[in-house]
Amino acid sequence: MTLRVLGVDPGLTRCGVGIIEVDAKRVPSLVSVHTIRSAADAPLEQRLMIIARGIEALVDEFQPDAMAIERVFAQNNVRTVMGTAQVSGLALRAAAERGIPVALHTPSEVKAAVTGYGSADKAQVGAMVARLLGLDAVPKPADAADALALAICHAWRRDAARAPASTSPQGLTPAQRAWRDAEKSIRTPRLGR
Amino acid sequence: MTLRVLGVDPGLTRCGVGIIEVDAKRVPSLVSVHTIRSAADAPLEQRLMIIARGIEALVDEFQPDAMAIERVFAQNNVRTVMGTAQVSGLALRAAAERGIPVALHTPSEVKAAVTGYGSADKAQVGAMVARLLGLDAVPKPADAADALALAICHAWRRDAARAPASTSPQGLTPAQRAWRDAEKSIRTPRLGR
């Protein structure tokens, strides 16, 4: 049984949209990734319409089982936060109109789920997304990688919420376990070979 | 020639929508006023869908020549500002999809246009809206009165922007002139009769 999740990293200049699937073993794979753009010198209402139509077209094309959107905080970058909030509202409505379950995740939740660290930087998130999806290169721009990270985060959290706790030792996501194992191997002195 | 303006005071719990017309002499009259509500305990995406559908239904019913929406600032009430911004984005998109010109006005601009004072309180705005529209009572709740004030502000500012400066002494709106005249009459000592 696969679960298809569409993640949205809301933005007015660049809005990342990433679609992934996870299989029964929680292994994620890439379905598609997009960046919707609007011109910075266009009127605000035109920009919002362009971004909203772009999100809706991708939702209708890829028919996700669930949607995940980055939670925007009022304390974020004051210059851009209003546009980001407006785009998140348009994405939330798009989900509601189609009856698609939707959730908000904070950047910390996404980083923790995908890299094991809530304060990971953009480069770490991008590298981990590429590794998890078996991609040759990190998806560009960062908004696209973030949208994929959101979708992966949601798939794992959703899955974890339904699975018995025992299937996920210490409540770790697969990436967190991989990170923990990688750290262990680094910290263990290699004695000869 | 009349101009019909639909004003939106964006909000998630209560969204005010007011429709007015101004005639060639800039005299405003009430067309309709509404408050769209959503339940505070409903999921965010459902609330946004309900408010957006409500705004769109009123726009389609009343076919305004222009729309005016209150400009939301990141510095506003942090608890509610995200929802307010999201609703403003939905209203902006509704205008863009229909090709209706739309503008944002700050609360100070609206207060100054309608009452003559940029720092007027809600009661003053409500009282002046009732007087300007010839209503027996102040529209309730305040969101409804604010939406009407926005629409009046927009009609007058739009009008002022197109009219030769000489038609509006000192660049005052009709309400500002009325206020100035009222103040003069109060300050002039009445000498018996």
PDB file of N, CA, C and O in Angstrom, chain B residues 9-60:
ATOM      1  N   ASP B   9     -13.437  43.372   5.391  1.00  0.00           N
ATOM      2  CA  ASP B   9     -12.638  43.424   6.613  1.00  0.00           C
ATOM      3  C   ASP B   9     -12.291  41.978   6.945  1.00  0.00           C
ATOM      4  O   ASP B   9     -13.115  41.253   7.509  1.00  0.00           O
ATOM      5  N   PRO B  10     -11.092  41.521   6.555  1.00  0.00           N
ATOM      6  CA  PRO B  10     -10.812  40.088   6.616  1.00  0.00           C
ATOM      7  C   PRO B  10     -10.727  39.544   8.041  1.00  0.00           C
ATOM      8  O   PRO B  10     -10.188  40.203   8.931  1.00  0.00           O
ATOM      9  N   GLY B  11     -11.256  38.363   8.218  1.00  0.00           N
ATOM     10  CA  GLY B  11     -11.198  37.706   9.522  1.00  0.00           C
ATOM     11  C   GLY B  11     -11.657  36.277   9.385  1.00  0.00           C
ATOM     12  O   GLY B  11     -12.391  35.945   8.460  1.00  0.00           O
ATOM     13  N   LEU B  12     -11.187  35.438  10.288  1.00  0.00           N
ATOM     14  CA  LEU B  12     -11.498  34.010  10.235  1.00  0.00           C
ATOM     15  C   LEU B  12     -12.765  33.707  11.046  1.00  0.00           C
ATOM     16  O   LEU B  12     -13.581  32.877  10.665  1.00  0.00           O
ATOM     17  N   THR B  13     -12.922  34.397  12.167  1.00  0.00           N
ATOM     18  CA  THR B  13     -14.105  34.183  13.011  1.00  0.00           C
ATOM     19  C   THR B  13     -15.286  35.006  12.488  1.00  0.00           C
ATOM     20  O   THR B  13     -16.405  34.521  12.393  1.00  0.00           O
ATOM     21  N   ARG B  14     -15.001  36.259  12.149  1.00  0.00           N
ATOM     22  CA  ARG B  14     -16.012  37.136  11.540  1.00  0.00           C
ATOM     23  C   ARG B  14     -15.336  37.915  10.430  1.00  0.00           C
ATOM     24  O   ARG B  14     -14.352  38.613  10.664  1.00  0.00           O
ATOM     25  N   CYS B  15     -15.861  37.782   9.215  1.00  0.00           N
ATOM     26  CA  CYS B  15     -15.333  38.537   8.081  1.00  0.00           C
ATOM     27  C   CYS B  15     -16.430  39.487   7.619  1.00  0.00           C
ATOM     28  O   CYS B  15     -17.500  39.046   7.196  1.00  0.00           O
ATOM     29  N   GLY B  16     -16.167  40.796   7.737  1.00  0.00           N
ATOM     30  CA  GLY B  16     -17.173  41.777   7.333  1.00  0.00           C
ATOM     31  C   GLY B  16     -17.110  42.040   5.837  1.00  0.00           C
ATOM     32  O   GLY B  16     -16.023  42.150   5.267  1.00  0.00           O
ATOM     33  N   VAL B  17     -18.272  42.111   5.207  1.00  0.00           N
ATOM     34  CA  VAL B  17     -18.346  42.457   3.787  1.00  0.00           C
ATOM     35  C   VAL B  17     -19.417  43.532   3.630  1.00  0.00           C
ATOM     36  O   VAL B  17     -20.574  43.319   4.014  1.00  0.00           O
ATOM     37  N   GLY B  18     -19.015  44.695   3.122  1.00  0.00           N
ATOM     38  CA  GLY B  18     -19.963  45.793   2.961  1.00  0.00           C
ATOM     39  C   GLY B  18     -19.954  46.294   1.530  1.00  0.00           C
ATOM     40  O   GLY B  18     -18.892  46.438   0.928  1.00  0.00           O
ATOM     41  N   ILE B  19     -21.146  46.524   0.984  1.00  0.00           N
ATOM     42  CA  ILE B  19     -21.253  47.008  -0.398  1.00  0.00           C
ATOM     43  C   ILE B  19     -21.956  48.372  -0.377  1.00  0.00           C
ATOM     44  O   ILE B  19     -23.042  48.498   0.209  1.00  0.00           O
ATOM     45  N   ILE B  20     -21.317  49.355  -0.997  1.00  0.00           N
ATOM     46  CA  ILE B  20     -21.900  50.699  -1.062  1.00  0.00           C
ATOM     47  C   ILE B  20     -21.822  51.207  -2.499  1.00  0.00           C
ATOM     48  O   ILE B  20     -21.098  50.649  -3.326  1.00  0.00           O
ATOM     49  N   GLU B  21     -22.564  52.260  -2.754  1.00  0.00           N
ATOM     50  CA  GLU B  21     -22.438  52.975  -4.016  1.00  0.00           C
ATOM     51  C   GLU B  21     -22.210  54.448  -3.721  1.00  0.00           C
ATOM     52  O   GLU B  21     -22.724  54.976  -2.724  1.00  0.00           O
ATOM     53  N   VAL B  22     -21.441  55.104  -4.548  1.00  0.00           N
ATOM     54  CA  VAL B  22     -21.362  56.562  -4.479  1.00  0.00           C
ATOM     55  C   VAL B  22     -21.896  57.110  -5.796  1.00  0.00           C
ATOM     56  O   VAL B  22     -21.637  56.539  -6.867  1.00  0.00           O
ATOM     57  N   ASP B  23     -22.657  58.209  -5.687  1.00  0.00           N
ATOM     58  CA  ASP B  23     -23.193  58.824  -6.900  1.00  0.00           C
ATOM     59  C   ASP B  23     -22.211  59.869  -7.422  1.00  0.00           C
ATOM     60  O   ASP B  23     -21.099  60.014  -6.892  1.00  0.00           O
ATOM     61  N   ALA B  24     -22.604  60.582  -8.456  1.00  0.00           N
ATOM     62  CA  ALA B  24     -21.713  61.545  -9.099  1.00  0.00           C
ATOM     63  C   ALA B  24     -21.302  62.662  -8.146  1.00  0.00           C
ATOM     64  O   ALA B  24     -20.263  63.287  -8.322  1.00  0.00           O
ATOM     65  N   LYS B  25     -22.122  62.899  -7.120  1.00  0.00           N
ATOM     66  CA  LYS B  25     -21.788  63.941  -6.133  1.00  0.00           C
ATOM     67  C   LYS B  25     -21.013  63.367  -4.948  1.00  0.00           C
ATOM     68  O   LYS B  25     -20.908  64.025  -3.913  1.00  0.00           O
ATOM     69  N   ARG B  26     -20.559  62.130  -5.073  1.00  0.00           N
ATOM     70  CA  ARG B  26     -19.757  61.452  -4.063  1.00  0.00           C
ATOM     71  C   ARG B  26     -20.563  61.086  -2.814  1.00  0.00           C
ATOM     72  O   ARG B  26     -19.984  60.789  -1.773  1.00  0.00           O
ATOM     73  N   VAL B  27     -21.880  61.132  -2.912  1.00  0.00           N
ATOM     74  CA  VAL B  27     -22.705  60.764  -1.750  1.00  0.00           C
ATOM     75  C   VAL B  27     -22.829  59.247  -1.704  1.00  0.00           C
ATOM     76  O   VAL B  27     -23.244  58.630  -2.684  1.00  0.00           O
ATOM     77  N   PRO B  28     -22.425  58.631  -0.573  1.00  0.00           N
ATOM     78  CA  PRO B  28     -22.487  57.168  -0.489  1.00  0.00           C
ATOM     79  C   PRO B  28     -23.861  56.672  -0.025  1.00  0.00           C
ATOM     80  O   PRO B  28     -24.550  57.351   0.731  1.00  0.00           O
ATOM     81  N   SER B  29     -24.232  55.502  -0.499  1.00  0.00           N
ATOM     82  CA  SER B  29     -25.457  54.867  -0.004  1.00  0.00           C
ATOM     83  C   SER B  29     -25.209  53.371   0.189  1.00  0.00           C
ATOM     84  O   SER B  29     -24.355  52.784  -0.477  1.00  0.00           O
ATOM     85  N   LEU B  30     -25.964  52.813   1.147  1.00  0.00           N
ATOM     86  CA  LEU B  30     -25.793  51.393   1.474  1.00  0.00           C
ATOM     87  C   LEU B  30     -26.448  50.513   0.420  1.00  0.00           C
ATOM     88  O   LEU B  30     -27.592  50.753   0.040  1.00  0.00           O
ATOM     89  N   VAL B  31     -25.726  49.480  -0.016  1.00  0.00           N
ATOM     90  CA  VAL B  31     -26.321  48.466  -0.886  1.00  0.00           C
ATOM     91  C   VAL B  31     -26.631  47.228  -0.054  1.00  0.00           C
ATOM     92  O   VAL B  31     -27.759  46.746  -0.024  1.00  0.00           O
ATOM     93  N   SER B  32     -25.632  46.745   0.700  1.00  0.00           N
ATOM     94  CA  SER B  32     -25.835  45.542   1.498  1.00  0.00           C
ATOM     95  C   SER B  32     -24.656  45.363   2.445  1.00  0.00           C
ATOM     96  O   SER B  32     -23.555  45.836   2.159  1.00  0.00           O
ATOM     97  N   VAL B  33     -24.903  44.722   3.560  1.00  0.00           N
ATOM     98  CA  VAL B  33     -23.797  44.474   4.492  1.00  0.00           C
ATOM     99  C   VAL B  33     -23.961  43.095   5.130  1.00  0.00           C
ATOM    100  O   VAL B  33     -25.090  42.667   5.413  1.00  0.00           O
ATOM    101  N   HIS B  34     -22.854  42.387   5.283  1.00  0.00           N
ATOM    102  CA  HIS B  34     -22.879  40.994   5.730  1.00  0.00           C
ATOM    103  C   HIS B  34     -21.716  40.680   6.656  1.00  0.00           C
ATOM    104  O   HIS B  34     -20.668  41.334   6.576  1.00  0.00           O
ATOM    105  N   THR B  35     -21.914  39.688   7.475  1.00  0.00           N
ATOM    106  CA  THR B  35     -20.814  39.153   8.269  1.00  0.00           C
ATOM    107  C   THR B  35     -20.761  37.652   8.015  1.00  0.00           C
ATOM    108  O   THR B  35     -21.725  36.940   8.275  1.00  0.00           O
ATOM    109  N   ILE B  36     -19.630  37.193   7.468  1.00  0.00           N
ATOM    110  CA  ILE B  36     -19.455  35.761   7.234  1.00  0.00           C
ATOM    111  C   ILE B  36     -18.729  35.192   8.451  1.00  0.00           C
ATOM    112  O   ILE B  36     -17.727  35.765   8.888  1.00  0.00           O
ATOM    113  N   ARG B  37     -19.232  34.108   8.992  1.00  0.00           N
ATOM    114  CA  ARG B  37     -18.626  33.544  10.203  1.00  0.00           C
ATOM    115  C   ARG B  37     -18.162  32.113   9.968  1.00  0.00           C
ATOM    116  O   ARG B  37     -18.724  31.408   9.136  1.00  0.00           O
ATOM    117  N   SER B  38     -17.137  31.713  10.739  1.00  0.00           N
ATOM    118  CA  SER B  38     -16.770  30.299  10.759  1.00  0.00           C
ATOM    119  C   SER B  38     -16.515  29.901  12.204  1.00  0.00           C
ATOM    120  O   SER B  38     -16.095  30.728  13.018  1.00  0.00           O
ATOM    121  N   ALA B  39     -16.823  28.654  12.505  1.00  0.00           N
ATOM    122  CA  ALA B  39     -16.718  28.159  13.885  1.00  0.00           C
ATOM    123  C   ALA B  39     -15.259  28.047  14.299  1.00  0.00           C
ATOM    124  O   ALA B  39     -14.434  27.507  13.557  1.00  0.00           O
ATOM    125  N   ALA B  40     -14.967  28.582  15.489  1.00  0.00           N
ATOM    126  CA  ALA B  40     -13.580  28.617  15.971  1.00  0.00           C
ATOM    127  C   ALA B  40     -13.017  27.205  16.150  1.00  0.00           C
ATOM    128  O   ALA B  40     -11.794  27.023  16.115  1.00  0.00           O
ATOM    129  N   ASP B  41     -13.895  26.204  16.338  1.00  0.00           N
ATOM    130  CA  ASP B  41     -13.378  24.850  16.586  1.00  0.00           C
ATOM    131  C   ASP B  41     -13.335  24.007  15.307  1.00  0.00           C
ATOM    132  O   ASP B  41     -12.995  22.825  15.351  1.00  0.00           O
ATOM    133  N   ALA B  42     -13.644  24.607  14.173  1.00  0.00           N
ATOM    134  CA  ALA B  42     -13.546  23.867  12.907  1.00  0.00           C
ATOM    135  C   ALA B  42     -12.093  23.855  12.451  1.00  0.00           C
ATOM    136  O   ALA B  42     -11.316  24.741  12.812  1.00  0.00           O
ATOM    137  N   PRO B  43     -11.709  22.840  11.633  1.00  0.00           N
ATOM    138  CA  PRO B  43     -10.325  22.827  11.117  1.00  0.00           C
ATOM    139  C   PRO B  43     -10.059  24.081  10.277  1.00  0.00           C
ATOM    140  O   PRO B  43     -10.955  24.568   9.578  1.00  0.00           O
ATOM    141  N   LEU B  44      -8.829  24.571  10.346  1.00  0.00           N
ATOM    142  CA  LEU B  44      -8.458  25.804   9.650  1.00  0.00           C
ATOM    143  C   LEU B  44      -8.835  25.785   8.175  1.00  0.00           C
ATOM    144  O   LEU B  44      -9.381  26.768   7.645  1.00  0.00           O
ATOM    145  N   GLU B  45      -8.561  24.660   7.493  1.00  0.00           N
ATOM    146  CA  GLU B  45      -8.828  24.616   6.054  1.00  0.00           C
ATOM    147  C   GLU B  45     -10.328  24.725   5.761  1.00  0.00           C
ATOM    148  O   GLU B  45     -10.731  25.308   4.757  1.00  0.00           O
ATOM    149  N   GLN B  46     -11.161  24.167   6.666  1.00  0.00           N
ATOM    150  CA  GLN B  46     -12.611  24.289   6.491  1.00  0.00           C
ATOM    151  C   GLN B  46     -13.052  25.726   6.705  1.00  0.00           C
ATOM    152  O   GLN B  46     -13.906  26.259   5.985  1.00  0.00           O
ATOM    153  N   ARG B  47     -12.471  26.382   7.698  1.00  0.00           N
ATOM    154  CA  ARG B  47     -12.825  27.770   7.976  1.00  0.00           C
ATOM    155  C   ARG B  47     -12.479  28.661   6.792  1.00  0.00           C
ATOM    156  O   ARG B  47     -13.260  29.520   6.393  1.00  0.00           O
ATOM    157  N   LEU B  48     -11.293  28.457   6.234  1.00  0.00           N
ATOM    158  CA  LEU B  48     -10.874  29.266   5.090  1.00  0.00           C
ATOM    159  C   LEU B  48     -11.793  29.033   3.887  1.00  0.00           C
ATOM    160  O   LEU B  48     -12.155  29.974   3.175  1.00  0.00           O
ATOM    161  N   MET B  49     -12.210  27.796   3.698  1.00  0.00           N
ATOM    162  CA  MET B  49     -13.094  27.483   2.576  1.00  0.00           C
ATOM    163  C   MET B  49     -14.452  28.158   2.762  1.00  0.00           C
ATOM    164  O   MET B  49     -15.005  28.749   1.813  1.00  0.00           O
ATOM    165  N   ILE B  50     -14.965  28.114   3.967  1.00  0.00           N
ATOM    166  CA  ILE B  50     -16.273  28.727   4.254  1.00  0.00           C
ATOM    167  C   ILE B  50     -16.227  30.242   4.012  1.00  0.00           C
ATOM    168  O   ILE B  50     -17.095  30.812   3.354  1.00  0.00           O
ATOM    169  N   ILE B  51     -15.180  30.880   4.530  1.00  0.00           N
ATOM    170  CA  ILE B  51     -15.074  32.341   4.384  1.00  0.00           C
ATOM    171  C   ILE B  51     -14.877  32.703   2.911  1.00  0.00           C
ATOM    172  O   ILE B  51     -15.504  33.635   2.391  1.00  0.00           O
ATOM    173  N   ALA B  52     -14.010  31.966   2.210  1.00  0.00           N
ATOM    174  CA  ALA B  52     -13.743  32.266   0.798  1.00  0.00           C
ATOM    175  C   ALA B  52     -15.003  32.104  -0.045  1.00  0.00           C
ATOM    176  O   ALA B  52     -15.320  32.947  -0.890  1.00  0.00           O
ATOM    177  N   ARG B  53     -15.739  31.027   0.199  1.00  0.00           N
ATOM    178  CA  ARG B  53     -16.976  30.812  -0.557  1.00  0.00           C
ATOM    179  C   ARG B  53     -17.980  31.927  -0.265  1.00  0.00           C
ATOM    180  O   ARG B  53     -18.705  32.371  -1.160  1.00  0.00           O
ATOM    181  N   GLY B  54     -18.019  32.370   0.982  1.00  0.00           N
ATOM    182  CA  GLY B  54     -18.946  33.438   1.347  1.00  0.00           C
ATOM    183  C   GLY B  54     -18.601  34.745   0.646  1.00  0.00           C
ATOM    184  O   GLY B  54     -19.483  35.437   0.122  1.00  0.00           O
ATOM    185  N   ILE B  55     -17.311  35.080   0.626  1.00  0.00           N
ATOM    186  CA  ILE B  55     -16.884  36.310  -0.061  1.00  0.00           C
ATOM    187  C   ILE B  55     -17.239  36.215  -1.550  1.00  0.00           C
ATOM    188  O   ILE B  55     -17.827  37.129  -2.135  1.00  0.00           O
ATOM    189  N   GLU B  56     -16.895  35.070  -2.157  1.00  0.00           N
ATOM    190  CA  GLU B  56     -17.127  34.912  -3.595  1.00  0.00           C
ATOM    191  C   GLU B  56     -18.613  34.982  -3.951  1.00  0.00           C
ATOM    192  O   GLU B  56     -18.987  35.558  -4.981  1.00  0.00           O
ATOM    193  N   ALA B  57     -19.450  34.413  -3.082  1.00  0.00           N
ATOM    194  CA  ALA B  57     -20.892  34.454  -3.350  1.00  0.00           C
ATOM    195  C   ALA B  57     -21.396  35.897  -3.339  1.00  0.00           C
ATOM    196  O   ALA B  57     -22.222  36.288  -4.175  1.00  0.00           O
ATOM    197  N   LEU B  58     -20.886  36.710  -2.411  1.00  0.00           N
ATOM    198  CA  LEU B  58     -21.323  38.109  -2.336  1.00  0.00           C
ATOM    199  C   LEU B  58     -20.783  38.918  -3.519  1.00  0.00           C
ATOM    200  O   LEU B  58     -21.485  39.775  -4.074  1.00  0.00           O
ATOM    201  N   VAL B  59     -19.543  38.648  -3.910  1.00  0.00           N
ATOM    202  CA  VAL B  59     -18.978  39.342  -5.077  1.00  0.00           C
ATOM    203  C   VAL B  59     -19.814  39.016  -6.322  1.00  0.00           C
ATOM    204  O   VAL B  59     -20.167  39.906  -7.105  1.00  0.00           O
ATOM    205  N   ASP B  60     -20.153  37.743  -6.461  1.00  0.00           N
ATOM    206  CA  ASP B  60     -20.923  37.343  -7.642  1.00  0.00           C
ATOM    207  C   ASP B  60     -22.346  37.889  -7.603  1.00  0.00           C
ATOM    208  O   ASP B  60     -22.930  38.207  -8.631  1.00  0.00           O
TER     209      ASP B  60
END
